[in-house]
Amino acid sequence: MKRIRDHWKVQYKNPGYPHVQQGWILPPDRMREYDPFILMADDWFKRGTFSDHPHRGFQTITYVVDGRLEHTDNQGGHSVLHAGDVQYMNAGSGARHAEEAVEEDVIHTLQLWLNLPKNLKQTDSSYQNVLLEEAPLVELHGGSLRVYSGSAEGVTGPMNSLVPINMFELYLRAGERYTLELPANHNGHVYMLQGEMTFGGGEGAVTLGKTEVGLLSFREVAEVGATELLEITAAAQERSRVLVYTGKPIGEPIVARGPFVMNTEEEIVEAFEDFRAGRFGGRV
């Protein structure tokens, strides 16, 4: 059985206009615990917060909670995402883009950074939008499960990440229970969007409420295809909703500096030099 091995409530700060509010779901100073994930941020912002900027060496998965998110990149890409939509980006060898609120919106997003193994850090950058209606929704007894990435309940999500992961959104009505089957060797976490849920059973059960995150247990060595069950019960007197993310650890050295995530300090220096020299392309 999978269980919650650590948990906490997200603490928020107010950086000031236009970055209205920000909290670390997965604080970057603990990134080695999250492998293959690096960090996860909960942001409210207005236009001008995340204008033209670069990335290299990892992937991002951005979930829109509310508002309209306008994405533009220097390869000519442009899109507007709404609540429930997700954007996947592979920064690879170098991406340069902007993520902005539309007009006077205050946009609320959750952005997860997903590492790339060394042999994929120099791949071409790419983007994929997964719209709410494109992600399969499985009706359950007492709730529903939306599959953005990976497979569950006989359906597969449309996200095509270079490092395969599971990303699910689970709704449960008050008092209902669901058991989610996950790979035994996947590390991962859950993040509560509303209500209250209890994870696991017996003495090891942990109850989490809105804006609380729980790290999931995993087996570093497990037979191919082995799975473990995560028991989830809606504990609040209201509908509860949680995001579940899991992925297989990469197990390589990691050095993160600003917008770049590489394996060595030398590679970080090279990334900054390449950006300053214009090798990431022109401005957005």
C-alpha angles and dihedrals in degrees: 000000000000117000140180107269096182136000143179144169117255114251116214134209133188109232091184134250126000093016095059102182137352136183134174113239087177107020111220094229089072097045095127089066092057101051121185086026121067108189141331126213132198107208139180112188147154130222113300099039100098103022123149109345140146136237136186138178104021146051133249130213112196120192117194111221097176141345129030122299117204115201124194129171135186092248090070097265121146134168143150119222128197137200111312094018121120132204122205118199129185105200091184112157093354139336128183118191148133130237111197142169113247115250109312097345122131100221122208116202141164113214122193122191114215118194126232123219116245093259091058101042092094097050121123116274117252143169135213128186117209107195120207093248092050094060109085115247117209116200111223134187100274098003148357141266123216115201115208097162135007125013136293136153091011097303132101127215121237098235112116104200119173089229104045115234140167119243117177135167114207126195120190130178119230113295095005123131134211134179116214119201113219135173110272093223095050121109114209152134144229126226122198116226098176142351124010132289136186117219121203128358141262122011091342095058116123125195118210130188135196115318092013122126129203128196114222125228119242142177114243090203117039135148116265111279095010114153137193130204126239113202113211127186126183102234101177128084089244140055111294129207132192138175117222122199126180136167141163112264115250096208098208132127112275131203118179124187120168109305096352130083117187141147100253141027089243091059090051091053089049091051092054091046092050092050093049089048091055096249091134089064131246130323122288 
